[in-house]
PDB file of C-alpha atoms in Angstrom:
ATOM      1  CA  UNK A   1      -0.116  -0.047  -0.003  1.00  0.00           C
ATOM      2  CA  UNK A   2       1.249   3.348  -1.114  1.00  0.00           C
ATOM      3  CA  UNK A   3       1.632   5.978   1.818  1.00  0.00           C
ATOM      4  CA  UNK A   4       0.224   9.272   0.745  1.00  0.00           C
ATOM      5  CA  UNK A   5       2.268  12.284   1.157  1.00  0.00           C
ATOM      6  CA  UNK A   6       1.280  14.780   3.811  1.00  0.00           C
ATOM      7  CA  UNK A   7      -0.005  18.250   2.821  1.00  0.00           C
ATOM      8  CA  UNK A   8       1.928  21.184   4.616  1.00  0.00           C
ATOM      9  CA  UNK A   9       0.461  24.641   5.143  1.00  0.00           C
ATOM     10  CA  UNK A  10       2.917  27.234   6.292  1.00  0.00           C
ATOM     11  CA  UNK A  11       3.738  30.799   6.029  1.00  0.00           C
ATOM     12  CA  UNK A  12       6.736  31.609   3.768  1.00  0.00           C
ATOM     13  CA  UNK A  13       9.009  34.644   3.476  1.00  0.00           C
ATOM     14  CA  UNK A  14      10.260  34.956   0.062  1.00  0.00           C
ATOM     15  CA  UNK A  15      13.856  35.632  -0.452  1.00  0.00           C
ATOM     16  CA  UNK A  16      14.659  35.260  -4.444  1.00  0.00           C
ATOM     17  CA  UNK A  17      12.977  34.233  -7.533  1.00  0.00           C
ATOM     18  CA  UNK A  18      14.465  33.168 -10.739  1.00  0.00           C
ATOM     19  CA  UNK A  19      13.105  32.696 -14.172  1.00  0.00           C
ATOM     20  CA  UNK A  20      13.347  29.141 -15.145  1.00  0.00           C
ATOM     21  CA  UNK A  21      12.608  28.607 -18.829  1.00  0.00           C
ATOM     22  CA  UNK A  22       9.498  30.372 -20.379  1.00  0.00           C
ATOM     23  CA  UNK A  23       6.819  29.211 -18.101  1.00  0.00           C
ATOM     24  CA  UNK A  24       8.486  28.729 -14.531  1.00  0.00           C
ATOM     25  CA  UNK A  25       9.917  30.394 -11.608  1.00  0.00           C
ATOM     26  CA  UNK A  26      12.308  29.002  -9.087  1.00  0.00           C
ATOM     27  CA  UNK A  27      11.407  30.531  -5.538  1.00  0.00           C
ATOM     28  CA  UNK A  28      13.702  30.577  -2.665  1.00  0.00           C
ATOM     29  CA  UNK A  29      12.302  31.292   0.989  1.00  0.00           C
ATOM     30  CA  UNK A  30      11.976  30.583   4.668  1.00  0.00           C
ATOM     31  CA  UNK A  31       9.042  28.731   6.040  1.00  0.00           C
ATOM     32  CA  UNK A  32       8.023  29.685   9.552  1.00  0.00           C
ATOM     33  CA  UNK A  33       7.907  26.022  10.663  1.00  0.00           C
ATOM     34  CA  UNK A  34       9.924  24.099   8.067  1.00  0.00           C
ATOM     35  CA  UNK A  35      13.127  26.092   7.398  1.00  0.00           C
ATOM     36  CA  UNK A  36      14.587  26.731   4.085  1.00  0.00           C
ATOM     37  CA  UNK A  37      12.398  25.713   1.181  1.00  0.00           C
ATOM     38  CA  UNK A  38      12.422  25.908  -2.574  1.00  0.00           C
ATOM     39  CA  UNK A  39       9.394  26.004  -4.946  1.00  0.00           C
ATOM     40  CA  UNK A  40       8.943  25.628  -8.696  1.00  0.00           C
ATOM     41  CA  UNK A  41       5.900  28.110  -9.516  1.00  0.00           C
ATOM     42  CA  UNK A  42       4.312  27.983 -13.013  1.00  0.00           C
ATOM     43  CA  UNK A  43       4.100  31.221 -14.712  1.00  0.00           C
ATOM     44  CA  UNK A  44       0.416  31.724 -15.817  1.00  0.00           C
ATOM     45  CA  UNK A  45      -1.246  34.973 -17.141  1.00  0.00           C
ATOM     46  CA  UNK A  46      -4.619  33.399 -17.158  1.00  0.00           C
ATOM     47  CA  UNK A  47      -7.084  35.608 -15.213  1.00  0.00           C
ATOM     48  CA  UNK A  48      -8.463  32.500 -13.246  1.00  0.00           C
ATOM     49  CA  UNK A  49      -5.034  31.089 -12.563  1.00  0.00           C
ATOM     50  CA  UNK A  50      -5.138  29.166  -9.211  1.00  0.00           C
ATOM     51  CA  UNK A  51      -1.721  30.617  -8.238  1.00  0.00           C
ATOM     52  CA  UNK A  52      -0.659  33.997  -9.158  1.00  0.00           C
ATOM     53  CA  UNK A  53       2.985  33.971  -9.790  1.00  0.00           C
ATOM     54  CA  UNK A  54       3.420  37.704  -9.433  1.00  0.00           C
ATOM     55  CA  UNK A  55       2.865  37.235  -5.670  1.00  0.00           C
ATOM     56  CA  UNK A  56       6.326  35.435  -5.397  1.00  0.00           C
ATOM     57  CA  UNK A  57       8.662  38.652  -4.873  1.00  0.00           C
ATOM     58  CA  UNK A  58      11.445  39.285  -2.478  1.00  0.00           C
ATOM     59  CA  UNK A  59      10.440  39.731   1.139  1.00  0.00           C
ATOM     60  CA  UNK A  60       6.590  38.879   0.374  1.00  0.00           C
ATOM     61  CA  UNK A  61       5.042  36.772   3.085  1.00  0.00           C
ATOM     62  CA  UNK A  62       2.753  34.244   1.752  1.00  0.00           C
ATOM     63  CA  UNK A  63       0.601  31.562   3.092  1.00  0.00           C
ATOM     64  CA  UNK A  64       1.525  28.446   0.936  1.00  0.00           C
ATOM     65  CA  UNK A  65       0.253  24.761   0.884  1.00  0.00           C
ATOM     66  CA  UNK A  66       2.056  22.215  -0.612  1.00  0.00           C
ATOM     67  CA  UNK A  67       2.528  18.322  -0.751  1.00  0.00           C
ATOM     68  CA  UNK A  68       5.462  16.881   1.514  1.00  0.00           C
ATOM     69  CA  UNK A  69       7.859  14.988  -0.938  1.00  0.00           C
ATOM     70  CA  UNK A  70      10.846  14.202   1.223  1.00  0.00           C
ATOM     71  CA  UNK A  71      13.105  13.593  -1.837  1.00  0.00           C
ATOM     72  CA  UNK A  72      12.249  16.356  -3.790  1.00  0.00           C
ATOM     73  CA  UNK A  73      14.501  19.414  -4.083  1.00  0.00           C
ATOM     74  CA  UNK A  74      11.569  21.631  -5.288  1.00  0.00           C
ATOM     75  CA  UNK A  75       8.232  21.699  -4.034  1.00  0.00           C
ATOM     76  CA  UNK A  76       5.032  22.690  -6.161  1.00  0.00           C
ATOM     77  CA  UNK A  77       2.589  25.020  -4.344  1.00  0.00           C
ATOM     78  CA  UNK A  78      -0.906  23.731  -4.333  1.00  0.00           C
ATOM     79  CA  UNK A  79      -2.135  27.263  -3.115  1.00  0.00           C
ATOM     80  CA  UNK A  80      -0.707  30.539  -2.447  1.00  0.00           C
ATOM     81  CA  UNK A  81      -2.016  33.746  -1.104  1.00  0.00           C
ATOM     82  CA  UNK A  82      -0.545  37.002   0.610  1.00  0.00           C
ATOM     83  CA  UNK A  83      -0.631  36.684   4.153  1.00  0.00           C
ATOM     84  CA  UNK A  84       0.859  40.075   4.952  1.00  0.00           C
ATOM     85  CA  UNK A  85       0.257  42.901   2.583  1.00  0.00           C
ATOM     86  CA  UNK A  86       2.935  45.472   2.561  1.00  0.00           C
ATOM     87  CA  UNK A  87       2.179  49.121   2.290  1.00  0.00           C
ATOM     88  CA  UNK A  88       5.400  50.723   1.126  1.00  0.00           C
ATOM     89  CA  UNK A  89       8.253  48.167   1.191  1.00  0.00           C
ATOM     90  CA  UNK A  90       8.042  47.454  -2.856  1.00  0.00           C
ATOM     91  CA  UNK A  91       6.857  51.032  -3.670  1.00  0.00           C
ATOM     92  CA  UNK A  92       9.106  53.309  -1.671  1.00  0.00           C
ATOM     93  CA  UNK A  93      12.451  53.503  -3.695  1.00  0.00           C
ATOM     94  CA  UNK A  94      14.796  53.519  -0.544  1.00  0.00           C
ATOM     95  CA  UNK A  95      12.505  50.805   1.315  1.00  0.00           C
ATOM     96  CA  UNK A  96      12.577  48.604  -1.941  1.00  0.00           C
ATOM     97  CA  UNK A  97      16.536  49.037  -2.104  1.00  0.00           C
ATOM     98  CA  UNK A  98      16.699  48.036   1.413  1.00  0.00           C
ATOM     99  CA  UNK A  99      14.393  45.130   1.042  1.00  0.00           C
ATOM    100  CA  UNK A 100      16.322  43.625  -2.013  1.00  0.00           C
ATOM    101  CA  UNK A 101      19.489  43.772   0.081  1.00  0.00           C
ATOM    102  CA  UNK A 102      17.998  42.213   3.097  1.00  0.00           C
ATOM    103  CA  UNK A 103      16.482  39.436   1.001  1.00  0.00           C
ATOM    104  CA  UNK A 104      19.809  38.736  -0.732  1.00  0.00           C
ATOM    105  CA  UNK A 105      21.616  38.756   2.522  1.00  0.00           C
ATOM    106  CA  UNK A 106      19.029  36.605   4.325  1.00  0.00           C
ATOM    107  CA  UNK A 107      19.150  34.026   1.365  1.00  0.00           C
ATOM    108  CA  UNK A 108      22.913  33.620   1.796  1.00  0.00           C
ATOM    109  CA  UNK A 109      22.808  33.300   5.713  1.00  0.00           C
ATOM    110  CA  UNK A 110      19.688  31.439   6.473  1.00  0.00           C
ATOM    111  CA  UNK A 111      20.170  27.650   6.419  1.00  0.00           C
ATOM    112  CA  UNK A 112      17.430  25.022   7.396  1.00  0.00           C
ATOM    113  CA  UNK A 113      18.221  25.336  10.969  1.00  0.00           C
ATOM    114  CA  UNK A 114      16.990  28.764  11.119  1.00  0.00           C
ATOM    115  CA  UNK A 115      13.488  27.598  11.419  1.00  0.00           C
ATOM    116  CA  UNK A 116      11.227  28.385  13.987  1.00  0.00           C
ATOM    117  CA  UNK A 117       8.583  31.010  15.351  1.00  0.00           C
ATOM    118  CA  UNK A 118      11.028  33.264  17.194  1.00  0.00           C
ATOM    119  CA  UNK A 119      13.458  33.690  14.358  1.00  0.00           C
ATOM    120  CA  UNK A 120      10.700  34.141  11.705  1.00  0.00           C
ATOM    121  CA  UNK A 121       8.630  36.502  14.035  1.00  0.00           C
ATOM    122  CA  UNK A 122      11.737  38.550  14.443  1.00  0.00           C
ATOM    123  CA  UNK A 123      12.107  38.755  10.416  1.00  0.00           C
ATOM    124  CA  UNK A 124       8.299  39.584  10.180  1.00  0.00           C
ATOM    125  CA  UNK A 125       8.369  42.154  13.157  1.00  0.00           C
ATOM    126  CA  UNK A 126      11.210  44.049  11.618  1.00  0.00           C
ATOM    127  CA  UNK A 127       9.842  44.287   8.123  1.00  0.00           C
ATOM    128  CA  UNK A 128       6.459  45.226   9.496  1.00  0.00           C
ATOM    129  CA  UNK A 129       8.294  48.158  11.437  1.00  0.00           C
ATOM    130  CA  UNK A 130       9.994  49.266   8.094  1.00  0.00           C
ATOM    131  CA  UNK A 131       6.847  49.208   6.198  1.00  0.00           C
ATOM    132  CA  UNK A 132       4.790  51.281   8.567  1.00  0.00           C
ATOM    133  CA  UNK A 133       7.707  53.752   9.201  1.00  0.00           C
ATOM    134  CA  UNK A 134       7.430  57.342   7.660  1.00  0.00           C
ATOM    135  CA  UNK A 135      10.841  58.712   8.613  1.00  0.00           C
ATOM    136  CA  UNK A 136      13.895  57.672  10.926  1.00  0.00           C
ATOM    137  CA  UNK A 137      14.599  54.488   9.091  1.00  0.00           C
ATOM    138  CA  UNK A 138      17.937  55.202   7.447  1.00  0.00           C
ATOM    139  CA  UNK A 139      19.817  52.980   9.998  1.00  0.00           C
ATOM    140  CA  UNK A 140      17.517  50.138   9.699  1.00  0.00           C
ATOM    141  CA  UNK A 141      19.568  47.837   7.765  1.00  0.00           C
ATOM    142  CA  UNK A 142      22.252  48.502  10.321  1.00  0.00           C
ATOM    143  CA  UNK A 143      20.383  47.551  13.493  1.00  0.00           C
ATOM    144  CA  UNK A 144      18.674  44.634  11.700  1.00  0.00           C
ATOM    145  CA  UNK A 145      21.955  42.913  10.683  1.00  0.00           C
ATOM    146  CA  UNK A 146      23.351  43.564  14.091  1.00  0.00           C
ATOM    147  CA  UNK A 147      20.338  41.945  15.901  1.00  0.00           C
ATOM    148  CA  UNK A 148      20.108  39.038  13.331  1.00  0.00           C
ATOM    149  CA  UNK A 149      23.452  37.906  14.334  1.00  0.00           C
ATOM    150  CA  UNK A 150      22.154  36.558  17.684  1.00  0.00           C
ATOM    151  CA  UNK A 151      19.597  34.314  15.793  1.00  0.00           C
ATOM    152  CA  UNK A 152      22.780  32.978  13.697  1.00  0.00           C
ATOM    153  CA  UNK A 153      24.771  32.221  16.834  1.00  0.00           C
ATOM    154  CA  UNK A 154      27.414  35.004  16.151  1.00  0.00           C
ATOM    155  CA  UNK A 155      26.158  37.796  18.163  1.00  0.00           C
ATOM    156  CA  UNK A 156      28.990  40.021  19.572  1.00  0.00           C
ATOM    157  CA  UNK A 157      30.058  39.700  23.327  1.00  0.00           C
ATOM    158  CA  UNK A 158      28.518  42.705  25.245  1.00  0.00           C
ATOM    159  CA  UNK A 159      30.246  41.778  28.658  1.00  0.00           C
ATOM    160  CA  UNK A 160      32.243  44.962  28.515  1.00  0.00           C
ATOM    161  CA  UNK A 161      31.276  47.454  25.723  1.00  0.00           C
ATOM    162  CA  UNK A 162      33.323  50.328  27.412  1.00  0.00           C
ATOM    163  CA  UNK A 163      36.733  48.850  26.295  1.00  0.00           C
ATOM    164  CA  UNK A 164      38.217  50.855  23.408  1.00  0.00           C
ATOM    165  CA  UNK A 165      38.845  48.085  20.942  1.00  0.00           C
ATOM    166  CA  UNK A 166      36.402  45.732  19.156  1.00  0.00           C
ATOM    167  CA  UNK A 167      37.701  42.463  17.961  1.00  0.00           C
ATOM    168  CA  UNK A 168      35.808  41.449  14.940  1.00  0.00           C
ATOM    169  CA  UNK A 169      37.241  37.902  14.791  1.00  0.00           C
ATOM    170  CA  UNK A 170      36.673  37.437  18.569  1.00  0.00           C
ATOM    171  CA  UNK A 171      33.318  39.294  18.492  1.00  0.00           C
ATOM    172  CA  UNK A 172      34.240  40.964  21.749  1.00  0.00           C
ATOM    173  CA  UNK A 173      35.616  44.289  23.058  1.00  0.00           C
ATOM    174  CA  UNK A 174      39.156  44.304  24.217  1.00  0.00           C
ATOM    175  CA  UNK A 175      41.343  46.614  26.197  1.00  0.00           C
ATOM    176  CA  UNK A 176      44.105  46.399  23.387  1.00  0.00           C
ATOM    177  CA  UNK A 177      44.370  45.742  19.680  1.00  0.00           C
ATOM    178  CA  UNK A 178      44.750  42.181  18.670  1.00  0.00           C
ATOM    179  CA  UNK A 179      47.478  40.876  16.683  1.00  0.00           C
ATOM    180  CA  UNK A 180      45.497  40.422  13.578  1.00  0.00           C
ATOM    181  CA  UNK A 181      44.119  43.410  11.270  1.00  0.00           C
ATOM    182  CA  UNK A 182      40.449  42.607  11.904  1.00  0.00           C
ATOM    183  CA  UNK A 183      39.406  45.096  14.716  1.00  0.00           C
ATOM    184  CA  UNK A 184      38.078  48.438  14.999  1.00  0.00           C
ATOM    185  CA  UNK A 185      38.506  51.382  17.602  1.00  0.00           C
ATOM    186  CA  UNK A 186      37.508  54.878  18.448  1.00  0.00           C
ATOM    187  CA  UNK A 187      34.383  56.240  16.725  1.00  0.00           C
ATOM    188  CA  UNK A 188      33.834  52.856  14.924  1.00  0.00           C
ATOM    189  CA  UNK A 189      34.060  50.809  18.011  1.00  0.00           C
ATOM    190  CA  UNK A 190      31.525  53.176  19.671  1.00  0.00           C
ATOM    191  CA  UNK A 191      29.258  52.731  16.759  1.00  0.00           C
ATOM    192  CA  UNK A 192      29.124  49.161  17.198  1.00  0.00           C
ATOM    193  CA  UNK A 193      28.497  49.628  20.862  1.00  0.00           C
ATOM    194  CA  UNK A 194      25.577  51.997  20.251  1.00  0.00           C
ATOM    195  CA  UNK A 195      24.061  49.613  17.657  1.00  0.00           C
ATOM    196  CA  UNK A 196      24.180  46.754  20.283  1.00  0.00           C
ATOM    197  CA  UNK A 197      22.016  48.872  22.623  1.00  0.00           C
ATOM    198  CA  UNK A 198      19.382  50.384  20.276  1.00  0.00           C
ATOM    199  CA  UNK A 199      16.017  49.452  19.008  1.00  0.00           C
ATOM    200  CA  UNK A 200      13.996  50.450  16.111  1.00  0.00           C
ATOM    201  CA  UNK A 201      12.195  53.294  17.920  1.00  0.00           C
ATOM    202  CA  UNK A 202      15.554  54.953  19.179  1.00  0.00           C
ATOM    203  CA  UNK A 203      17.750  54.335  16.132  1.00  0.00           C
ATOM    204  CA  UNK A 204      16.807  57.659  14.695  1.00  0.00           C
ATOM    205  CA  UNK A 205      18.871  59.309  17.610  1.00  0.00           C
ATOM    206  CA  UNK A 206      21.827  57.710  16.143  1.00  0.00           C
ATOM    207  CA  UNK A 207      22.965  60.320  13.775  1.00  0.00           C
ATOM    208  CA  UNK A 208      25.031  59.334  11.088  1.00  0.00           C
ATOM    209  CA  UNK A 209      26.667  60.738   7.681  1.00  0.00           C
ATOM    210  CA  UNK A 210      25.954  58.698   4.471  1.00  0.00           C
ATOM    211  CA  UNK A 211      29.820  58.055   4.540  1.00  0.00           C
ATOM    212  CA  UNK A 212      29.777  56.890   8.046  1.00  0.00           C
ATOM    213  CA  UNK A 213      26.694  54.760   7.348  1.00  0.00           C
ATOM    214  CA  UNK A 214      28.397  52.779   4.422  1.00  0.00           C
ATOM    215  CA  UNK A 215      31.511  52.434   6.509  1.00  0.00           C
ATOM    216  CA  UNK A 216      29.490  50.636   9.423  1.00  0.00           C
ATOM    217  CA  UNK A 217      27.613  48.539   7.030  1.00  0.00           C
ATOM    218  CA  UNK A 218      30.892  47.584   5.387  1.00  0.00           C
ATOM    219  CA  UNK A 219      32.400  46.550   8.958  1.00  0.00           C
ATOM    220  CA  UNK A 220      29.312  44.562   9.486  1.00  0.00           C
ATOM    221  CA  UNK A 221      29.580  42.738   6.515  1.00  0.00           C
ATOM    222  CA  UNK A 222      33.106  41.937   7.122  1.00  0.00           C
ATOM    223  CA  UNK A 223      32.089  40.623  10.811  1.00  0.00           C
ATOM    224  CA  UNK A 224      29.599  38.316   9.007  1.00  0.00           C
ATOM    225  CA  UNK A 225      32.307  36.953   6.545  1.00  0.00           C
ATOM    226  CA  UNK A 226      34.766  36.383   9.433  1.00  0.00           C
ATOM    227  CA  UNK A 227      32.046  34.344  11.099  1.00  0.00           C
ATOM    228  CA  UNK A 228      30.208  32.761   8.056  1.00  0.00           C
ATOM    229  CA  UNK A 229      33.154  32.408   5.491  1.00  0.00           C
ATOM    230  CA  UNK A 230      30.726  31.228   2.642  1.00  0.00           C
ATOM    231  CA  UNK A 231      28.871  34.450   2.519  1.00  0.00           C
ATOM    232  CA  UNK A 232      29.679  35.828  -0.918  1.00  0.00           C
ATOM    233  CA  UNK A 233      29.677  39.426  -1.986  1.00  0.00           C
ATOM    234  CA  UNK A 234      26.242  40.670  -2.367  1.00  0.00           C
ATOM    235  CA  UNK A 235      25.246  42.290  -5.742  1.00  0.00           C
ATOM    236  CA  UNK A 236      22.645  44.610  -4.116  1.00  0.00           C
ATOM    237  CA  UNK A 237      25.283  45.988  -1.689  1.00  0.00           C
ATOM    238  CA  UNK A 238      26.460  48.412  -4.585  1.00  0.00           C
ATOM    239  CA  UNK A 239      23.000  49.477  -5.365  1.00  0.00           C
ATOM    240  CA  UNK A 240      22.279  50.254  -1.626  1.00  0.00           C
ATOM    241  CA  UNK A 241      25.603  52.252  -1.326  1.00  0.00           C
ATOM    242  CA  UNK A 242      24.385  54.645  -4.152  1.00  0.00           C
ATOM    243  CA  UNK A 243      21.412  55.499  -2.045  1.00  0.00           C
ATOM    244  CA  UNK A 244      23.605  56.527   0.792  1.00  0.00           C
ATOM    245  CA  UNK A 245      26.484  58.414  -1.067  1.00  0.00           C
TER     246      UNK A 245
END
């Protein structure tokens, strides 16, 4: 007797879509309860198409139903609908650029083990805050990445943030410069210390020039690459830098 596959229903945060052939999309995302997942979605322009392929876009939050197939690398959605309608993430030029950058970043760093409601809720809460913010969100991506580190198990040690140096490799503040070149001090170390103490509602108090903001982002990405060596260069970073230069 053949065992039937289970029907799964879960909330998905979309990271990336790629056109495959003329009639398909390959979709990468994160499921709230099932970790990383990939779908193959049929492209259809029929008015009554059961699944609208246009809803699969970076940082869309969807409710998707699919049939579990343990050996399959690509799932086929049985149904899909928008779970969290965004008001401005995809229409505001700056927010759209931030969204694409964060989607590319998350696609590279999130693995199957990053499943679970706490992690998913952090992503959803952060995006909801950005979507509804009318001002004061220029530092959003910096704080988002700093807080994301704790979910990935690479959060900086905040035992003594008063020390003058921050060792990017050891992920801790230090009283003297380490023997390698991956450390910061002075204003840059203080910027890290301030980001570790801030939240989305207070980050607008952290005033940065565009040059400083880009520099801090560069340092955060360096920090991530030291602790996640597989992290590649991000294509969307250059686009993001153009908005903040």
